[in-house]
């Protein structure tokens, strides 16, 4: 019986040794795959870093393009606003419209004007798309800076390529003159 038990034990030890060998082979294979995954992860991170740099560059270029288009809108506004303001809004410019800085605040549209016989300052922004309340708040901030610096009456204005109807209505209710570029064509 002992001899038979010894044979079974030896057979069991051989099975365990074989299982151990297979486990070691699987572990080696797993370690190799983990190494491959780590390498793939490293390459993925490098590619993501390249994409991120490219995206930043694209954003920078698009931002530059957007600024160029906005400046072009401003420049067209300087040419077309005087006649439009006089004909449609009875506002006569006393000085040409300029872009300036007042106490650190960039003012896109600034000019002395006359409205209903009163001298006023025309103060505003040129924005490609009037689509949120933040742009109305920007104009009011500029109005306050000009009032603080020069005193007098200020007429807020926004020149835009397109105004969303709801924001246009709020601007009109707030007393902000909105001129859309199609109006001067």
mmCIF file of C-alpha atoms in Angstrom:
data_model
loop_
_atom_site.group_PDB
_atom_site.id
_atom_site.type_symbol
_atom_site.label_atom_id
_atom_site.label_comp_id
_atom_site.label_asym_id
_atom_site.label_seq_id
_atom_site.Cartn_x
_atom_site.Cartn_y
_atom_site.Cartn_z
ATOM 1 C CA UNK A 1 0.000 0.000 0.000
ATOM 2 C CA UNK A 2 2.868 2.326 0.837
ATOM 3 C CA UNK A 3 4.474 1.619 -2.518
ATOM 4 C CA UNK A 4 1.162 2.369 -4.250
ATOM 5 C CA UNK A 5 0.762 5.607 -2.246
ATOM 6 C CA UNK A 6 4.348 6.509 -3.093
ATOM 7 C CA UNK A 7 3.590 6.042 -6.842
ATOM 8 C CA UNK A 8 0.475 8.226 -6.574
ATOM 9 C CA UNK A 9 2.446 10.884 -4.700
ATOM 10 C CA UNK A 10 5.211 10.806 -7.321
ATOM 11 C CA UNK A 11 2.601 11.026 -10.105
ATOM 12 C CA UNK A 12 0.964 13.920 -8.296
ATOM 13 C CA UNK A 13 4.350 15.640 -7.874
ATOM 14 C CA UNK A 14 4.965 15.216 -11.629
ATOM 15 C CA UNK A 15 1.516 16.748 -12.339
ATOM 16 C CA UNK A 16 2.286 19.617 -10.003
ATOM 17 C CA UNK A 17 5.705 20.095 -11.615
ATOM 18 C CA UNK A 18 4.041 20.128 -15.052
ATOM 19 C CA UNK A 19 1.416 22.605 -13.815
ATOM 20 C CA UNK A 20 4.197 24.735 -12.302
ATOM 21 C CA UNK A 21 6.038 24.645 -15.636
ATOM 22 C CA UNK A 22 2.873 25.728 -17.519
ATOM 23 C CA UNK A 23 2.229 28.482 -14.952
ATOM 24 C CA UNK A 24 5.796 29.741 -15.389
ATOM 25 C CA UNK A 25 5.378 29.703 -19.171
ATOM 26 C CA UNK A 26 2.116 31.642 -18.852
ATOM 27 C CA UNK A 27 3.768 34.108 -16.470
ATOM 28 C CA UNK A 28 6.625 34.604 -18.917
ATOM 29 C CA UNK A 29 4.123 35.128 -21.722
ATOM 30 C CA UNK A 30 2.116 37.506 -19.527
ATOM 31 C CA UNK A 31 5.236 39.471 -18.591
ATOM 32 C CA UNK A 32 6.122 39.716 -22.274
ATOM 33 C CA UNK A 33 2.602 40.942 -23.102
ATOM 34 C CA UNK A 34 2.742 43.427 -20.216
ATOM 35 C CA UNK A 35 6.036 44.716 -21.628
ATOM 36 C CA UNK A 36 4.434 45.043 -25.047
ATOM 37 C CA UNK A 37 1.439 46.835 -23.532
ATOM 38 C CA UNK A 38 3.734 49.192 -21.635
ATOM 39 C CA UNK A 39 5.576 49.961 -24.874
ATOM 40 C CA UNK A 40 2.275 50.484 -26.717
ATOM 41 C CA UNK A 41 1.101 52.762 -23.883
ATOM 42 C CA UNK A 42 4.315 54.759 -24.158
ATOM 43 C CA UNK A 43 3.843 55.138 -27.931
ATOM 44 C CA UNK A 44 0.196 56.117 -27.410
ATOM 45 C CA UNK A 45 1.201 58.778 -24.899
ATOM 46 C CA UNK A 46 3.793 60.128 -27.342
ATOM 47 C CA UNK A 47 1.195 60.287 -30.106
ATOM 48 C CA UNK A 48 -1.299 61.996 -27.782
ATOM 49 C CA UNK A 49 1.394 64.526 -26.896
ATOM 50 C CA UNK A 50 1.971 65.178 -30.630
ATOM 51 C CA UNK A 51 -1.782 65.559 -31.198
ATOM 52 C CA UNK A 52 -2.039 67.927 -28.244
ATOM 53 C CA UNK A 53 0.771 70.096 -29.620
ATOM 54 C CA UNK A 54 -0.909 70.087 -33.022
ATOM 55 C CA UNK A 55 -4.260 71.003 -31.503
ATOM 56 C CA UNK A 56 -2.689 73.882 -29.592
ATOM 57 C CA UNK A 57 -1.091 75.123 -32.803
ATOM 58 C CA UNK A 58 -4.425 74.841 -34.648
ATOM 59 C CA UNK A 59 -6.186 76.777 -31.897
ATOM 60 C CA UNK A 60 -3.506 79.443 -32.058
ATOM 61 C CA UNK A 61 -3.859 79.722 -35.834
ATOM 62 C CA UNK A 62 -7.666 79.748 -35.672
ATOM 63 C CA UNK A 63 -7.492 82.396 -32.959
ATOM 64 C CA UNK A 64 -5.256 84.481 -35.188
ATOM 65 C CA UNK A 65 -7.636 84.008 -38.089
ATOM 66 C CA UNK A 66 -10.617 84.975 -35.918
ATOM 67 C CA UNK A 67 -8.781 88.122 -34.768
ATOM 68 C CA UNK A 68 -7.982 88.978 -38.392
ATOM 69 C CA UNK A 69 -11.624 88.604 -39.391
ATOM 70 C CA UNK A 70 -12.729 90.657 -36.358
ATOM 71 C CA UNK A 71 -10.245 93.407 -37.251
ATOM 72 C CA UNK A 72 -11.534 93.364 -40.823
ATOM 73 C CA UNK A 73 -15.086 93.797 -39.468
ATOM 74 C CA UNK A 74 -13.901 96.725 -37.335
ATOM 75 C CA UNK A 75 -12.144 98.330 -40.295
ATOM 76 C CA UNK A 76 -15.256 97.992 -42.450
ATOM 77 C CA UNK A 77 -17.312 99.450 -39.605
ATOM 78 C CA UNK A 78 -15.042 102.505 -39.472
ATOM 79 C CA UNK A 79 -15.710 103.089 -43.167
ATOM 80 C CA UNK A 80 -19.458 102.413 -43.230
ATOM 81 C CA UNK A 81 -20.761 103.489 -39.814
ATOM 82 C CA UNK A 82 -20.629 107.278 -40.242
ATOM 83 C CA UNK A 83 -23.154 107.330 -43.100
ATOM 84 C CA UNK A 84 -25.330 104.592 -41.592
ATOM 85 C CA UNK A 85 -25.449 106.224 -38.156
ATOM 86 C CA UNK A 86 -26.386 109.577 -39.665
ATOM 87 C CA UNK A 87 -29.040 108.231 -42.032
ATOM 88 C CA UNK A 88 -30.632 105.590 -39.848
ATOM 89 C CA UNK A 89 -30.037 106.737 -36.257
ATOM 90 C CA UNK A 90 -29.570 110.518 -36.573
ATOM 91 C CA UNK A 91 -26.135 110.265 -34.957
ATOM 92 C CA UNK A 92 -23.561 112.567 -36.528
ATOM 93 C CA UNK A 93 -19.906 111.885 -35.891
ATOM 94 C CA UNK A 94 -17.841 114.861 -34.765
ATOM 95 C CA UNK A 95 -14.589 112.889 -35.016
ATOM 96 C CA UNK A 96 -13.617 109.812 -36.922
ATOM 97 C CA UNK A 97 -14.088 106.464 -35.206
ATOM 98 C CA UNK A 98 -10.930 105.023 -33.706
ATOM 99 C CA UNK A 99 -9.765 102.018 -31.739
ATOM 100 C CA UNK A 100 -8.165 103.133 -28.493
ATOM 101 C CA UNK A 101 -7.202 102.253 -24.956
ATOM 102 C CA UNK A 102 -8.847 104.017 -22.031
ATOM 103 C CA UNK A 103 -7.363 103.208 -18.639
ATOM 104 C CA UNK A 104 -6.197 99.792 -19.814
ATOM 105 C CA UNK A 105 -9.496 98.914 -21.494
ATOM 106 C CA UNK A 106 -9.386 98.346 -25.254
ATOM 107 C CA UNK A 107 -12.244 100.170 -26.939
ATOM 108 C CA UNK A 108 -12.955 98.949 -30.497
ATOM 109 C CA UNK A 109 -15.286 101.817 -31.417
ATOM 110 C CA UNK A 110 -14.703 105.265 -29.954
ATOM 111 C CA UNK A 111 -15.751 108.662 -31.285
ATOM 112 C CA UNK A 112 -17.298 111.954 -30.298
ATOM 113 C CA UNK A 113 -20.712 112.357 -31.872
ATOM 114 C CA UNK A 114 -23.899 114.383 -31.754
ATOM 115 C CA UNK A 115 -27.294 112.795 -31.117
ATOM 116 C CA UNK A 116 -30.460 114.884 -30.812
ATOM 117 C CA UNK A 117 -28.321 118.032 -30.438
ATOM 118 C CA UNK A 118 -26.310 116.593 -27.512
ATOM 119 C CA UNK A 119 -22.632 115.771 -27.641
ATOM 120 C CA UNK A 120 -22.008 112.155 -26.752
ATOM 121 C CA UNK A 121 -19.284 109.560 -26.852
ATOM 122 C CA UNK A 122 -19.945 106.595 -29.086
ATOM 123 C CA UNK A 123 -18.383 103.591 -27.321
ATOM 124 C CA UNK A 124 -18.510 99.964 -28.282
ATOM 125 C CA UNK A 125 -17.296 96.662 -29.532
ATOM 126 C CA UNK A 126 -17.009 94.906 -32.843
ATOM 127 C CA UNK A 127 -17.812 91.203 -32.477
ATOM 128 C CA UNK A 128 -18.224 88.621 -35.188
ATOM 129 C CA UNK A 129 -21.261 87.058 -33.563
ATOM 130 C CA UNK A 130 -23.467 88.628 -30.907
ATOM 131 C CA UNK A 131 -24.586 85.423 -29.273
ATOM 132 C CA UNK A 132 -24.292 85.778 -25.507
ATOM 133 C CA UNK A 133 -24.939 88.218 -22.696
ATOM 134 C CA UNK A 134 -21.236 88.423 -21.840
ATOM 135 C CA UNK A 135 -20.694 90.616 -24.899
ATOM 136 C CA UNK A 136 -23.344 93.052 -23.674
ATOM 137 C CA UNK A 137 -21.623 93.181 -20.284
ATOM 138 C CA UNK A 138 -18.292 93.886 -22.052
ATOM 139 C CA UNK A 139 -19.807 96.924 -23.730
ATOM 140 C CA UNK A 140 -21.210 98.237 -20.453
ATOM 141 C CA UNK A 141 -17.792 97.837 -18.846
ATOM 142 C CA UNK A 142 -16.278 99.955 -21.630
ATOM 143 C CA UNK A 143 -19.050 102.537 -21.246
ATOM 144 C CA UNK A 144 -18.304 102.843 -17.517
ATOM 145 C CA UNK A 145 -14.564 103.261 -18.152
ATOM 146 C CA UNK A 146 -15.218 106.060 -20.660
ATOM 147 C CA UNK A 147 -17.741 107.777 -18.356
ATOM 148 C CA UNK A 148 -15.239 107.617 -15.518
ATOM 149 C CA UNK A 149 -12.437 109.046 -17.650
ATOM 150 C CA UNK A 150 -14.298 111.677 -19.717
ATOM 151 C CA UNK A 151 -17.696 112.156 -18.089
ATOM 152 C CA UNK A 152 -20.607 113.087 -20.297
ATOM 153 C CA UNK A 153 -23.162 110.982 -22.046
ATOM 154 C CA UNK A 154 -22.159 107.718 -23.693
ATOM 155 C CA UNK A 155 -24.036 105.818 -26.401
ATOM 156 C CA UNK A 156 -23.123 102.111 -26.380
ATOM 157 C CA UNK A 157 -22.828 100.353 -29.727
ATOM 158 C CA UNK A 158 -22.047 96.852 -30.937
ATOM 159 C CA UNK A 159 -21.117 96.137 -34.532
ATOM 160 C CA UNK A 160 -21.510 92.520 -35.517
ATOM 161 C CA UNK A 161 -21.777 90.232 -38.463
ATOM 162 C CA UNK A 162 -24.745 88.406 -36.915
ATOM 163 C CA UNK A 163 -26.862 88.925 -33.794
ATOM 164 C CA UNK A 164 -28.995 86.185 -32.273
ATOM 165 C CA UNK A 165 -32.554 87.526 -32.037
ATOM 166 C CA UNK A 166 -32.893 87.019 -28.260
ATOM 167 C CA UNK A 167 -29.600 88.832 -27.545
ATOM 168 C CA UNK A 168 -30.475 91.563 -30.056
ATOM 169 C CA UNK A 169 -33.744 92.165 -28.214
ATOM 170 C CA UNK A 170 -31.957 92.359 -24.847
ATOM 171 C CA UNK A 171 -29.390 94.760 -26.282
ATOM 172 C CA UNK A 172 -32.126 97.017 -27.665
ATOM 173 C CA UNK A 173 -33.975 96.986 -24.327
ATOM 174 C CA UNK A 174 -30.726 97.886 -22.568
ATOM 175 C CA UNK A 175 -30.196 100.867 -24.875
ATOM 176 C CA UNK A 176 -27.297 99.354 -26.816
ATOM 177 C CA UNK A 177 -27.320 100.216 -30.490
ATOM 178 C CA UNK A 178 -26.589 97.081 -32.528
ATOM 179 C CA UNK A 179 -25.496 97.395 -36.134
ATOM 180 C CA UNK A 180 -25.196 94.247 -38.212
ATOM 181 C CA UNK A 181 -22.797 94.391 -41.129
ATOM 182 C CA UNK A 182 -25.486 93.619 -43.715
ATOM 183 C CA UNK A 183 -27.110 96.959 -42.834
ATOM 184 C CA UNK A 184 -24.371 98.994 -44.495
ATOM 185 C CA UNK A 185 -24.530 97.153 -47.781
#
